[in-house]
Amino acid sequence: MLNARSERRRLEDKFFIAAFEESREAIVALDAGKKIYTVSRGAEEILGLTRQELVGRLWGDFMAGGEAQRLFGEGAPGVLRNYATALRINKQQNMPVQLTLEALIEPGQNQPLGYLIWVMPPAGPDLNLEHKILRETFLRLQRLGTLGQIAASFAHQMRSPLQIIQSSAEFALEFCSPSPKLKENLDSIAKSTERLSKMTAALLNMAKSGACRLERGSLVNVIEAALLPIEPAVKKQNIKIIKDFGPAPEILLDPYILQGALYNVLANAVEAMPSGGTLTIGLKSENQQLILNIQDTGPGIDAAILNQVGQPFLSTKETGTGLGVYIAKQIFEQHNARAAWSSEQSRGTSVIVAFPGLQP
């Protein structure tokens, strides 16, 4: 048990490094005293100092007089978005930026445990060329660099355990004379781990190349493959699945990478209906696009959160990383697809993904 906990902690540390400290987004983590606890690689670049030079310094040292008080002062909101200000960066005065601040507050507590700050050069015609280039670079690296780092870390960590699970299941099938029911379960384990192994290999390829490897394929087949891992939860929670598939011509896709993205969306829908409900999966060809609609009958997403869906580290689940939907959106974008979330309280959530059709 101790070894398992140690391994889990080691894995969590690696995920944290890949998802936060190696991120090209400029993110600063502060402790309760507003001192810098750690920063991402992107923050090092924009602040012009290394992590070692930044840790322990007061965030207020980088802000003009009175700005820190307005940012953190009494009555300040727990989440503040697109706060226009200026930072003293690497001895340069008044570099214009936009800050998004989120206070980390435990339920039932009033005082924050710490803060997360996202730093972004502001949008607008007043930016000089250097700031425009910096902003464009951050946006590009946010979409490709962070995803690649997370994918590579995840794939490397998962590859060996998956191989062990798969080989153990195959050994038991061949040499242990299992009962019919156990044989069925072992066969399911072997096939599932084989699919996951292919997905991790695809993630590694994407991390190395920076892009999905698109080929002609069937979106229906990818949907069916993404549904397989959630079947036990669907049965346990008494969820009804309705498949409304119209004619679905082939599109360009990376089957294993896209399967992972669709699995995440489908799994979120199932998790939203712990006491049962209906999961409707629609697919239709329209205006030279293939439209996928995934709809649940769960409680819906709060309007205040809905417009933030897909932002990194945003999660409504206590154990969530806030990266699943973010990565899924990045994968959809690499398929040149547009994804949109809509939701209605007490009626459920709908995710529509529009994939471009092949030109005749």
JSON list of C-alpha atoms in Angstrom, two decimals, residues 56-288:
[
{"chain": "A", "resi": 56, "resn": "GLY", "atom": "CA", "xyz": [9.69, 33.90, -2.33]},
{"chain": "A", "resi": 57, "resn": "ARG", "atom": "CA", "xyz": [9.29, 37.39, -3.77]},
{"chain": "A", "resi": 58, "resn": "LEU", "atom": "CA", "xyz": [6.13, 39.42, -3.12]},
{"chain": "A", "resi": 59, "resn": "TRP", "atom": "CA", "xyz": [3.91, 39.69, -6.19]},
{"chain": "A", "resi": 60, "resn": "GLY", "atom": "CA", "xyz": [3.29, 43.31, -5.26]},
{"chain": "A", "resi": 61, "resn": "ASP", "atom": "CA", "xyz": [6.95, 44.05, -6.07]},
{"chain": "A", "resi": 62, "resn": "PHE", "atom": "CA", "xyz": [6.06, 43.65, -9.74]},
{"chain": "A", "resi": 63, "resn": "MET", "atom": "CA", "xyz": [3.06, 45.99, -9.65]},
{"chain": "A", "resi": 64, "resn": "ALA", "atom": "CA", "xyz": [2.83, 49.77, -9.61]},
{"chain": "A", "resi": 65, "resn": "GLY", "atom": "CA", "xyz": [1.95, 51.49, -6.36]},
{"chain": "A", "resi": 66, "resn": "GLY", "atom": "CA", "xyz": [-1.56, 50.71, -5.15]},
{"chain": "A", "resi": 67, "resn": "GLU", "atom": "CA", "xyz": [-2.27, 48.14, -7.86]},
{"chain": "A", "resi": 68, "resn": "ALA", "atom": "CA", "xyz": [-1.59, 45.14, -5.63]},
{"chain": "A", "resi": 69, "resn": "GLN", "atom": "CA", "xyz": [-3.99, 46.51, -3.00]},
{"chain": "A", "resi": 70, "resn": "ARG", "atom": "CA", "xyz": [-6.73, 46.85, -5.61]},
{"chain": "A", "resi": 71, "resn": "LEU", "atom": "CA", "xyz": [-6.04, 43.34, -6.87]},
{"chain": "A", "resi": 72, "resn": "PHE", "atom": "CA", "xyz": [-6.03, 41.61, -3.48]},
{"chain": "A", "resi": 73, "resn": "GLY", "atom": "CA", "xyz": [-7.80, 44.14, -1.28]},
{"chain": "A", "resi": 74, "resn": "GLU", "atom": "CA", "xyz": [-10.75, 43.48, 1.00]},
{"chain": "A", "resi": 75, "resn": "GLY", "atom": "CA", "xyz": [-13.88, 42.89, -1.02]},
{"chain": "A", "resi": 76, "resn": "ALA", "atom": "CA", "xyz": [-11.94, 41.82, -4.10]},
{"chain": "A", "resi": 77, "resn": "PRO", "atom": "CA", "xyz": [-13.68, 38.99, -5.97]},
{"chain": "A", "resi": 78, "resn": "GLY", "atom": "CA", "xyz": [-12.43, 35.42, -5.77]},
{"chain": "A", "resi": 79, "resn": "VAL", "atom": "CA", "xyz": [-12.05, 35.39, -9.54]},
{"chain": "A", "resi": 80, "resn": "LEU", "atom": "CA", "xyz": [-10.95, 38.48, -11.45]},
{"chain": "A", "resi": 81, "resn": "ARG", "atom": "CA", "xyz": [-10.62, 38.34, -15.23]},
{"chain": "A", "resi": 82, "resn": "ASN", "atom": "CA", "xyz": [-8.80, 40.54, -17.76]},
{"chain": "A", "resi": 83, "resn": "TYR", "atom": "CA", "xyz": [-7.60, 43.06, -15.18]},
{"chain": "A", "resi": 84, "resn": "ALA", "atom": "CA", "xyz": [-5.66, 45.69, -17.14]},
{"chain": "A", "resi": 85, "resn": "THR", "atom": "CA", "xyz": [-2.53, 46.87, -15.36]},
{"chain": "A", "resi": 86, "resn": "ALA", "atom": "CA", "xyz": [1.21, 47.25, -15.84]},
{"chain": "A", "resi": 87, "resn": "LEU", "atom": "CA", "xyz": [4.09, 45.19, -14.48]},
{"chain": "A", "resi": 88, "resn": "ARG", "atom": "CA", "xyz": [7.69, 46.09, -13.74]},
{"chain": "A", "resi": 89, "resn": "ILE", "atom": "CA", "xyz": [9.43, 43.43, -15.79]},
{"chain": "A", "resi": 90, "resn": "ASN", "atom": "CA", "xyz": [13.19, 42.90, -15.74]},
{"chain": "A", "resi": 91, "resn": "LYS", "atom": "CA", "xyz": [13.81, 46.52, -14.71]},
{"chain": "A", "resi": 92, "resn": "GLN", "atom": "CA", "xyz": [11.46, 47.73, -17.48]},
{"chain": "A", "resi": 93, "resn": "GLN", "atom": "CA", "xyz": [8.71, 49.98, -16.17]},
{"chain": "A", "resi": 94, "resn": "ASN", "atom": "CA", "xyz": [5.05, 49.73, -17.06]},
{"chain": "A", "resi": 95, "resn": "MET", "atom": "CA", "xyz": [4.75, 46.80, -19.43]},
{"chain": "A", "resi": 96, "resn": "PRO", "atom": "CA", "xyz": [0.98, 46.61, -20.16]},
{"chain": "A", "resi": 97, "resn": "VAL", "atom": "CA", "xyz": [-0.61, 43.26, -19.32]},
{"chain": "A", "resi": 98, "resn": "GLN", "atom": "CA", "xyz": [-3.93, 41.67, -18.52]},
{"chain": "A", "resi": 99, "resn": "LEU", "atom": "CA", "xyz": [-4.18, 39.56, -15.37]},
{"chain": "A", "resi": 100, "resn": "THR", "atom": "CA", "xyz": [-6.66, 36.84, -14.49]},
{"chain": "A", "resi": 101, "resn": "LEU", "atom": "CA", "xyz": [-6.61, 36.00, -10.79]},
{"chain": "A", "resi": 102, "resn": "GLU", "atom": "CA", "xyz": [-8.27, 33.12, -8.99]},
{"chain": "A", "resi": 103, "resn": "ALA", "atom": "CA", "xyz": [-8.24, 32.77, -5.20]},
{"chain": "A", "resi": 104, "resn": "LEU", "atom": "CA", "xyz": [-7.94, 29.20, -3.91]},
{"chain": "A", "resi": 105, "resn": "ILE", "atom": "CA", "xyz": [-10.50, 28.92, -1.11]},
{"chain": "A", "resi": 106, "resn": "GLU", "atom": "CA", "xyz": [-11.53, 25.69, 0.60]},
{"chain": "A", "resi": 107, "resn": "PRO", "atom": "CA", "xyz": [-15.26, 25.14, 1.25]},
{"chain": "A", "resi": 108, "resn": "GLY", "atom": "CA", "xyz": [-16.33, 26.74, 4.53]},
{"chain": "A", "resi": 109, "resn": "GLN", "atom": "CA", "xyz": [-13.24, 28.94, 4.71]},
{"chain": "A", "resi": 110, "resn": "ASN", "atom": "CA", "xyz": [-13.03, 32.69, 4.17]},
{"chain": "A", "resi": 111, "resn": "GLN", "atom": "CA", "xyz": [-9.31, 33.22, 3.69]},
{"chain": "A", "resi": 112, "resn": "PRO", "atom": "CA", "xyz": [-7.58, 32.01, 0.51]},
{"chain": "A", "resi": 113, "resn": "LEU", "atom": "CA", "xyz": [-4.91, 29.33, 0.76]},
{"chain": "A", "resi": 114, "resn": "GLY", "atom": "CA", "xyz": [-3.20, 30.94, -2.19]},
{"chain": "A", "resi": 115, "resn": "TYR", "atom": "CA", "xyz": [-3.75, 32.43, -5.62]},
{"chain": "A", "resi": 116, "resn": "LEU", "atom": "CA", "xyz": [-3.23, 31.61, -9.29]},
{"chain": "A", "resi": 117, "resn": "ILE", "atom": "CA", "xyz": [-2.46, 34.45, -11.68]},
{"chain": "A", "resi": 118, "resn": "TRP", "atom": "CA", "xyz": [-2.46, 34.21, -15.48]},
{"chain": "A", "resi": 119, "resn": "VAL", "atom": "CA", "xyz": [-0.41, 36.93, -17.20]},
{"chain": "A", "resi": 120, "resn": "MET", "atom": "CA", "xyz": [-1.16, 37.88, -20.81]},
{"chain": "A", "resi": 121, "resn": "PRO", "atom": "CA", "xyz": [-0.12, 40.84, -22.95]},
{"chain": "A", "resi": 122, "resn": "PRO", "atom": "CA", "xyz": [-3.29, 42.80, -23.73]},
{"chain": "A", "resi": 123, "resn": "ALA", "atom": "CA", "xyz": [-5.12, 42.66, -27.03]},
{"chain": "A", "resi": 124, "resn": "GLY", "atom": "CA", "xyz": [-5.71, 45.84, -28.95]},
{"chain": "A", "resi": 125, "resn": "PRO", "atom": "CA", "xyz": [-4.34, 48.21, -31.58]},
{"chain": "A", "resi": 126, "resn": "ASP", "atom": "CA", "xyz": [-2.11, 50.05, -29.10]},
{"chain": "A", "resi": 127, "resn": "LEU", "atom": "CA", "xyz": [0.36, 47.20, -28.73]},
{"chain": "A", "resi": 128, "resn": "ASN", "atom": "CA", "xyz": [3.81, 47.66, -30.16]},
{"chain": "A", "resi": 129, "resn": "LEU", "atom": "CA", "xyz": [5.21, 45.00, -32.48]},
{"chain": "A", "resi": 130, "resn": "GLU", "atom": "CA", "xyz": [7.19, 43.25, -29.72]},
{"chain": "A", "resi": 131, "resn": "HIS", "atom": "CA", "xyz": [4.11, 42.81, -27.54]},
{"chain": "A", "resi": 132, "resn": "LYS", "atom": "CA", "xyz": [2.02, 41.61, -30.49]},
{"chain": "A", "resi": 133, "resn": "ILE", "atom": "CA", "xyz": [4.61, 38.96, -31.31]},
{"chain": "A", "resi": 134, "resn": "LEU", "atom": "CA", "xyz": [4.77, 37.92, -27.65]},
{"chain": "A", "resi": 135, "resn": "ARG", "atom": "CA", "xyz": [1.00, 37.55, -27.45]},
{"chain": "A", "resi": 136, "resn": "GLU", "atom": "CA", "xyz": [0.82, 35.51, -30.66]},
{"chain": "A", "resi": 137, "resn": "THR", "atom": "CA", "xyz": [3.63, 33.27, -29.43]},
{"chain": "A", "resi": 138, "resn": "PHE", "atom": "CA", "xyz": [1.86, 32.59, -26.14]},
{"chain": "A", "resi": 139, "resn": "LEU", "atom": "CA", "xyz": [-1.38, 31.72, -27.91]},
{"chain": "A", "resi": 140, "resn": "ARG", "atom": "CA", "xyz": [0.36, 29.34, -30.30]},
{"chain": "A", "resi": 141, "resn": "LEU", "atom": "CA", "xyz": [2.36, 27.62, -27.56]},
{"chain": "A", "resi": 142, "resn": "GLN", "atom": "CA", "xyz": [-0.74, 27.35, -25.38]},
{"chain": "A", "resi": 143, "resn": "ARG", "atom": "CA", "xyz": [-2.42, 25.32, -28.12]},
{"chain": "A", "resi": 144, "resn": "LEU", "atom": "CA", "xyz": [0.51, 23.09, -29.07]},
{"chain": "A", "resi": 145, "resn": "GLY", "atom": "CA", "xyz": [3.33, 23.21, -26.53]},
{"chain": "A", "resi": 146, "resn": "THR", "atom": "CA", "xyz": [1.35, 22.56, -23.36]},
{"chain": "A", "resi": 147, "resn": "LEU", "atom": "CA", "xyz": [-0.71, 19.83, -24.97]},
{"chain": "A", "resi": 148, "resn": "GLY", "atom": "CA", "xyz": [2.41, 18.12, -26.27]},
{"chain": "A", "resi": 149, "resn": "GLN", "atom": "CA", "xyz": [4.12, 18.18, -22.87]},
{"chain": "A", "resi": 150, "resn": "ILE", "atom": "CA", "xyz": [1.07, 16.79, -21.08]},
{"chain": "A", "resi": 151, "resn": "ALA", "atom": "CA", "xyz": [0.54, 14.15, -23.74]},
{"chain": "A", "resi": 152, "resn": "ALA", "atom": "CA", "xyz": [4.14, 13.00, -23.65]},
{"chain": "A", "resi": 153, "resn": "SER", "atom": "CA", "xyz": [4.25, 12.81, -19.86]},
{"chain": "A", "resi": 154, "resn": "PHE", "atom": "CA", "xyz": [0.95, 10.93, -19.69]},
{"chain": "A", "resi": 155, "resn": "ALA", "atom": "CA", "xyz": [1.89, 8.50, -22.45]},
{"chain": "A", "resi": 156, "resn": "HIS", "atom": "CA", "xyz": [5.31, 7.72, -20.98]},
{"chain": "A", "resi": 157, "resn": "GLN", "atom": "CA", "xyz": [3.85, 7.07, -17.54]},
{"chain": "A", "resi": 158, "resn": "MET", "atom": "CA", "xyz": [1.01, 4.89, -18.82]},
{"chain": "A", "resi": 159, "resn": "ARG", "atom": "CA", "xyz": [2.88, 2.76, -21.33]},
{"chain": "A", "resi": 160, "resn": "SER", "atom": "CA", "xyz": [4.62, 0.37, -18.92]},
{"chain": "A", "resi": 161, "resn": "PRO", "atom": "CA", "xyz": [1.60, -0.29, -16.62]},
{"chain": "A", "resi": 162, "resn": "LEU", "atom": "CA", "xyz": [-0.58, -0.96, -19.66]},
{"chain": "A", "resi": 163, "resn": "GLN", "atom": "CA", "xyz": [1.91, -3.47, -21.03]},
{"chain": "A", "resi": 164, "resn": "ILE", "atom": "CA", "xyz": [2.00, -5.27, -17.67]},
{"chain": "A", "resi": 165, "resn": "ILE", "atom": "CA", "xyz": [-1.81, -5.41, -17.44]},
{"chain": "A", "resi": 166, "resn": "GLN", "atom": "CA", "xyz": [-2.18, -6.62, -21.02]},
{"chain": "A", "resi": 167, "resn": "SER", "atom": "CA", "xyz": [0.50, -9.32, -20.75]},
{"chain": "A", "resi": 168, "resn": "SER", "atom": "CA", "xyz": [-0.89, -10.53, -17.41]},
{"chain": "A", "resi": 169, "resn": "ALA", "atom": "CA", "xyz": [-4.39, -10.86, -18.86]},
{"chain": "A", "resi": 170, "resn": "GLU", "atom": "CA", "xyz": [-3.09, -12.70, -21.91]},
{"chain": "A", "resi": 171, "resn": "PHE", "atom": "CA", "xyz": [-1.02, -15.05, -19.71]},
{"chain": "A", "resi": 172, "resn": "ALA", "atom": "CA", "xyz": [-4.05, -15.87, -17.55]},
{"chain": "A", "resi": 173, "resn": "LEU", "atom": "CA", "xyz": [-6.16, -16.53, -20.65]},
{"chain": "A", "resi": 174, "resn": "GLU", "atom": "CA", "xyz": [-3.61, -18.95, -22.06]},
{"chain": "A", "resi": 175, "resn": "PHE", "atom": "CA", "xyz": [-2.38, -20.83, -19.00]},
{"chain": "A", "resi": 176, "resn": "CYS", "atom": "CA", "xyz": [-4.89, -20.54, -16.13]},
{"chain": "A", "resi": 177, "resn": "SER", "atom": "CA", "xyz": [-8.01, -22.22, -17.59]},
{"chain": "A", "resi": 178, "resn": "PRO", "atom": "CA", "xyz": [-10.39, -19.47, -16.38]},
{"chain": "A", "resi": 179, "resn": "SER", "atom": "CA", "xyz": [-14.14, -19.96, -16.03]},
{"chain": "A", "resi": 180, "resn": "PRO", "atom": "CA", "xyz": [-16.30, -18.62, -18.88]},
{"chain": "A", "resi": 181, "resn": "LYS", "atom": "CA", "xyz": [-17.19, -15.45, -16.93]},
{"chain": "A", "resi": 182, "resn": "LEU", "atom": "CA", "xyz": [-13.58, -14.82, -15.89]},
{"chain": "A", "resi": 183, "resn": "LYS", "atom": "CA", "xyz": [-12.43, -15.54, -19.44]},
{"chain": "A", "resi": 184, "resn": "GLU", "atom": "CA", "xyz": [-14.86, -12.91, -20.71]},
{"chain": "A", "resi": 185, "resn": "ASN", "atom": "CA", "xyz": [-13.52, -10.35, -18.22]},
{"chain": "A", "resi": 186, "resn": "LEU", "atom": "CA", "xyz": [-9.88, -11.16, -18.97]},
{"chain": "A", "resi": 187, "resn": "ASP", "atom": "CA", "xyz": [-10.53, -10.90, -22.69]},
{"chain": "A", "resi": 188, "resn": "SER", "atom": "CA", "xyz": [-12.15, -7.50, -22.14]},
{"chain": "A", "resi": 189, "resn": "ILE", "atom": "CA", "xyz": [-9.12, -6.35, -20.10]},
{"chain": "A", "resi": 190, "resn": "ALA", "atom": "CA", "xyz": [-6.70, -7.50, -22.79]},
{"chain": "A", "resi": 191, "resn": "LYS", "atom": "CA", "xyz": [-8.62, -5.78, -25.59]},
{"chain": "A", "resi": 192, "resn": "SER", "atom": "CA", "xyz": [-9.12, -2.56, -23.60]},
{"chain": "A", "resi": 193, "resn": "THR", "atom": "CA", "xyz": [-5.45, -2.28, -22.67]},
{"chain": "A", "resi": 194, "resn": "GLU", "atom": "CA", "xyz": [-4.50, -2.92, -26.29]},
{"chain": "A", "resi": 195, "resn": "ARG", "atom": "CA", "xyz": [-6.71, 0.01, -27.33]},
{"chain": "A", "resi": 196, "resn": "LEU", "atom": "CA", "xyz": [-5.23, 2.20, -24.60]},
{"chain": "A", "resi": 197, "resn": "SER", "atom": "CA", "xyz": [-1.70, 1.23, -25.64]},
{"chain": "A", "resi": 198, "resn": "LYS", "atom": "CA", "xyz": [-2.48, 2.38, -29.18]},
{"chain": "A", "resi": 199, "resn": "MET", "atom": "CA", "xyz": [-3.88, 5.63, -27.79]},
{"chain": "A", "resi": 200, "resn": "THR", "atom": "CA", "xyz": [-0.73, 6.30, -25.73]},
{"chain": "A", "resi": 201, "resn": "ALA", "atom": "CA", "xyz": [1.42, 5.55, -28.77]},
{"chain": "A", "resi": 202, "resn": "ALA", "atom": "CA", "xyz": [-0.66, 8.03, -30.75]},
{"chain": "A", "resi": 203, "resn": "LEU", "atom": "CA", "xyz": [-0.26, 10.63, -28.00]},
{"chain": "A", "resi": 204, "resn": "LEU", "atom": "CA", "xyz": [3.51, 10.18, -28.11]},
{"chain": "A", "resi": 205, "resn": "ASN", "atom": "CA", "xyz": [3.51, 10.58, -31.88]},
{"chain": "A", "resi": 206, "resn": "MET", "atom": "CA", "xyz": [1.42, 13.74, -31.57]},
{"chain": "A", "resi": 207, "resn": "ALA", "atom": "CA", "xyz": [3.71, 15.14, -28.87]},
{"chain": "A", "resi": 208, "resn": "LYS", "atom": "CA", "xyz": [6.75, 14.56, -31.08]},
{"chain": "A", "resi": 209, "resn": "SER", "atom": "CA", "xyz": [5.24, 15.93, -34.25]},
{"chain": "A", "resi": 210, "resn": "GLY", "atom": "CA", "xyz": [3.06, 18.63, -32.65]},
{"chain": "A", "resi": 211, "resn": "ALA", "atom": "CA", "xyz": [0.03, 17.57, -34.66]},
{"chain": "A", "resi": 212, "resn": "CYS", "atom": "CA", "xyz": [-2.44, 14.75, -35.21]},
{"chain": "A", "resi": 213, "resn": "ARG", "atom": "CA", "xyz": [-1.78, 12.41, -38.13]},
{"chain": "A", "resi": 214, "resn": "LEU", "atom": "CA", "xyz": [-4.94, 12.76, -40.15]},
{"chain": "A", "resi": 215, "resn": "GLU", "atom": "CA", "xyz": [-6.18, 10.06, -42.50]},
{"chain": "A", "resi": 216, "resn": "ARG", "atom": "CA", "xyz": [-9.48, 9.14, -44.10]},
{"chain": "A", "resi": 217, "resn": "GLY", "atom": "CA", "xyz": [-11.65, 7.27, -41.63]},
{"chain": "A", "resi": 218, "resn": "SER", "atom": "CA", "xyz": [-15.07, 6.62, -40.14]},
{"chain": "A", "resi": 219, "resn": "LEU", "atom": "CA", "xyz": [-16.22, 8.87, -37.30]},
{"chain": "A", "resi": 220, "resn": "VAL", "atom": "CA", "xyz": [-18.85, 6.25, -36.43]},
{"chain": "A", "resi": 221, "resn": "ASN", "atom": "CA", "xyz": [-16.11, 3.69, -35.74]},
{"chain": "A", "resi": 222, "resn": "VAL", "atom": "CA", "xyz": [-14.26, 6.17, -33.51]},
{"chain": "A", "resi": 223, "resn": "ILE", "atom": "CA", "xyz": [-17.44, 6.92, -31.55]},
{"chain": "A", "resi": 224, "resn": "GLU", "atom": "CA", "xyz": [-18.14, 3.22, -31.03]},
{"chain": "A", "resi": 225, "resn": "ALA", "atom": "CA", "xyz": [-14.58, 2.66, -29.81]},
{"chain": "A", "resi": 226, "resn": "ALA", "atom": "CA", "xyz": [-14.84, 5.61, -27.40]},
{"chain": "A", "resi": 227, "resn": "LEU", "atom": "CA", "xyz": [-18.07, 4.18, -25.97]},
{"chain": "A", "resi": 228, "resn": "LEU", "atom": "CA", "xyz": [-16.60, 0.79, -25.07]},
{"chain": "A", "resi": 229, "resn": "PRO", "atom": "CA", "xyz": [-14.67, 1.88, -21.92]},
{"chain": "A", "resi": 230, "resn": "ILE", "atom": "CA", "xyz": [-17.74, 3.62, -20.43]},
{"chain": "A", "resi": 231, "resn": "GLU", "atom": "CA", "xyz": [-20.15, 0.69, -20.95]},
{"chain": "A", "resi": 232, "resn": "PRO", "atom": "CA", "xyz": [-19.74, -0.62, -17.36]},
{"chain": "A", "resi": 233, "resn": "ALA", "atom": "CA", "xyz": [-20.64, 2.80, -15.91]},
{"chain": "A", "resi": 234, "resn": "VAL", "atom": "CA", "xyz": [-23.57, 3.13, -18.32]},
{"chain": "A", "resi": 235, "resn": "LYS", "atom": "CA", "xyz": [-25.00, -0.20, -17.15]},
{"chain": "A", "resi": 236, "resn": "LYS", "atom": "CA", "xyz": [-24.32, 0.47, -13.47]},
{"chain": "A", "resi": 237, "resn": "GLN", "atom": "CA", "xyz": [-25.98, 3.90, -13.57]},
{"chain": "A", "resi": 238, "resn": "ASN", "atom": "CA", "xyz": [-28.92, 2.69, -15.68]},
{"chain": "A", "resi": 239, "resn": "ILE", "atom": "CA", "xyz": [-28.23, 5.15, -18.48]},
{"chain": "A", "resi": 240, "resn": "LYS", "atom": "CA", "xyz": [-30.02, 4.77, -21.80]},
{"chain": "A", "resi": 241, "resn": "ILE", "atom": "CA", "xyz": [-27.95, 5.43, -24.92]},
{"chain": "A", "resi": 242, "resn": "ILE", "atom": "CA", "xyz": [-29.69, 6.67, -28.06]},
{"chain": "A", "resi": 243, "resn": "LYS", "atom": "CA", "xyz": [-27.66, 6.63, -31.28]},
{"chain": "A", "resi": 244, "resn": "ASP", "atom": "CA", "xyz": [-29.13, 8.80, -33.99]},
{"chain": "A", "resi": 245, "resn": "PHE", "atom": "CA", "xyz": [-26.66, 8.28, -36.82]},
{"chain": "A", "resi": 246, "resn": "GLY", "atom": "CA", "xyz": [-27.52, 9.58, -40.25]},
{"chain": "A", "resi": 247, "resn": "PRO", "atom": "CA", "xyz": [-25.39, 9.01, -43.36]},
{"chain": "A", "resi": 248, "resn": "ALA", "atom": "CA", "xyz": [-21.81, 9.68, -42.25]},
{"chain": "A", "resi": 249, "resn": "PRO", "atom": "CA", "xyz": [-19.22, 10.02, -45.01]},
{"chain": "A", "resi": 250, "resn": "GLU", "atom": "CA", "xyz": [-15.56, 9.55, -44.17]},
{"chain": "A", "resi": 251, "resn": "ILE", "atom": "CA", "xyz": [-13.57, 12.52, -42.89]},
{"chain": "A", "resi": 252, "resn": "LEU", "atom": "CA", "xyz": [-9.92, 13.21, -42.13]},
{"chain": "A", "resi": 253, "resn": "LEU", "atom": "CA", "xyz": [-9.12, 12.11, -38.58]},
{"chain": "A", "resi": 254, "resn": "ASP", "atom": "CA", "xyz": [-6.56, 10.55, -36.28]},
{"chain": "A", "resi": 255, "resn": "PRO", "atom": "CA", "xyz": [-8.60, 7.61, -34.94]},
{"chain": "A", "resi": 256, "resn": "TYR", "atom": "CA", "xyz": [-6.74, 6.97, -31.68]},
{"chain": "A", "resi": 257, "resn": "ILE", "atom": "CA", "xyz": [-6.18, 10.60, -30.71]},
{"chain": "A", "resi": 258, "resn": "LEU", "atom": "CA", "xyz": [-9.78, 11.52, -31.55]},
{"chain": "A", "resi": 259, "resn": "GLN", "atom": "CA", "xyz": [-11.04, 8.48, -29.65]},
{"chain": "A", "resi": 260, "resn": "GLY", "atom": "CA", "xyz": [-9.41, 9.84, -26.50]},
{"chain": "A", "resi": 261, "resn": "ALA", "atom": "CA", "xyz": [-11.05, 13.25, -26.95]},
{"chain": "A", "resi": 262, "resn": "LEU", "atom": "CA", "xyz": [-14.50, 11.74, -27.54]},
{"chain": "A", "resi": 263, "resn": "TYR", "atom": "CA", "xyz": [-14.07, 9.39, -24.60]},
{"chain": "A", "resi": 264, "resn": "ASN", "atom": "CA", "xyz": [-13.48, 12.39, -22.35]},
{"chain": "A", "resi": 265, "resn": "VAL", "atom": "CA", "xyz": [-16.65, 14.14, -23.54]},
{"chain": "A", "resi": 266, "resn": "LEU", "atom": "CA", "xyz": [-18.72, 10.95, -23.25]},
{"chain": "A", "resi": 267, "resn": "ALA", "atom": "CA", "xyz": [-17.31, 10.10, -19.81]},
{"chain": "A", "resi": 268, "resn": "ASN", "atom": "CA", "xyz": [-18.17, 13.59, -18.56]},
{"chain": "A", "resi": 269, "resn": "ALA", "atom": "CA", "xyz": [-21.74, 13.11, -19.80]},
{"chain": "A", "resi": 270, "resn": "VAL", "atom": "CA", "xyz": [-22.02, 9.77, -17.99]},
{"chain": "A", "resi": 271, "resn": "GLU", "atom": "CA", "xyz": [-20.57, 11.23, -14.78]},
{"chain": "A", "resi": 272, "resn": "ALA", "atom": "CA", "xyz": [-23.24, 13.95, -14.92]},
{"chain": "A", "resi": 273, "resn": "MET", "atom": "CA", "xyz": [-25.97, 11.28, -14.61]},
{"chain": "A", "resi": 274, "resn": "PRO", "atom": "CA", "xyz": [-25.07, 9.14, -11.55]},
{"chain": "A", "resi": 275, "resn": "SER", "atom": "CA", "xyz": [-28.74, 8.25, -10.95]},
{"chain": "A", "resi": 276, "resn": "GLY", "atom": "CA", "xyz": [-29.63, 7.45, -14.53]},
{"chain": "A", "resi": 277, "resn": "GLY", "atom": "CA", "xyz": [-30.66, 9.40, -17.59]},
{"chain": "A", "resi": 278, "resn": "THR", "atom": "CA", "xyz": [-30.33, 9.44, -21.36]},
{"chain": "A", "resi": 279, "resn": "LEU", "atom": "CA", "xyz": [-27.19, 9.92, -23.42]},
{"chain": "A", "resi": 280, "resn": "THR", "atom": "CA", "xyz": [-28.05, 10.88, -27.00]},
{"chain": "A", "resi": 281, "resn": "ILE", "atom": "CA", "xyz": [-25.38, 10.76, -29.69]},
{"chain": "A", "resi": 282, "resn": "GLY", "atom": "CA", "xyz": [-26.42, 12.35, -32.96]},
{"chain": "A", "resi": 283, "resn": "LEU", "atom": "CA", "xyz": [-24.46, 12.40, -36.22]},
{"chain": "A", "resi": 284, "resn": "LYS", "atom": "CA", "xyz": [-25.54, 14.08, -39.44]},
{"chain": "A", "resi": 285, "resn": "SER", "atom": "CA", "xyz": [-24.01, 15.44, -42.63]},
{"chain": "A", "resi": 286, "resn": "GLU", "atom": "CA", "xyz": [-24.91, 19.09, -43.25]},
{"chain": "A", "resi": 287, "resn": "ASN", "atom": "CA", "xyz": [-23.44, 21.89, -45.37]},
{"chain": "A", "resi": 288, "resn": "GLN", "atom": "CA", "xyz": [-20.26, 19.94, -46.18]}
]
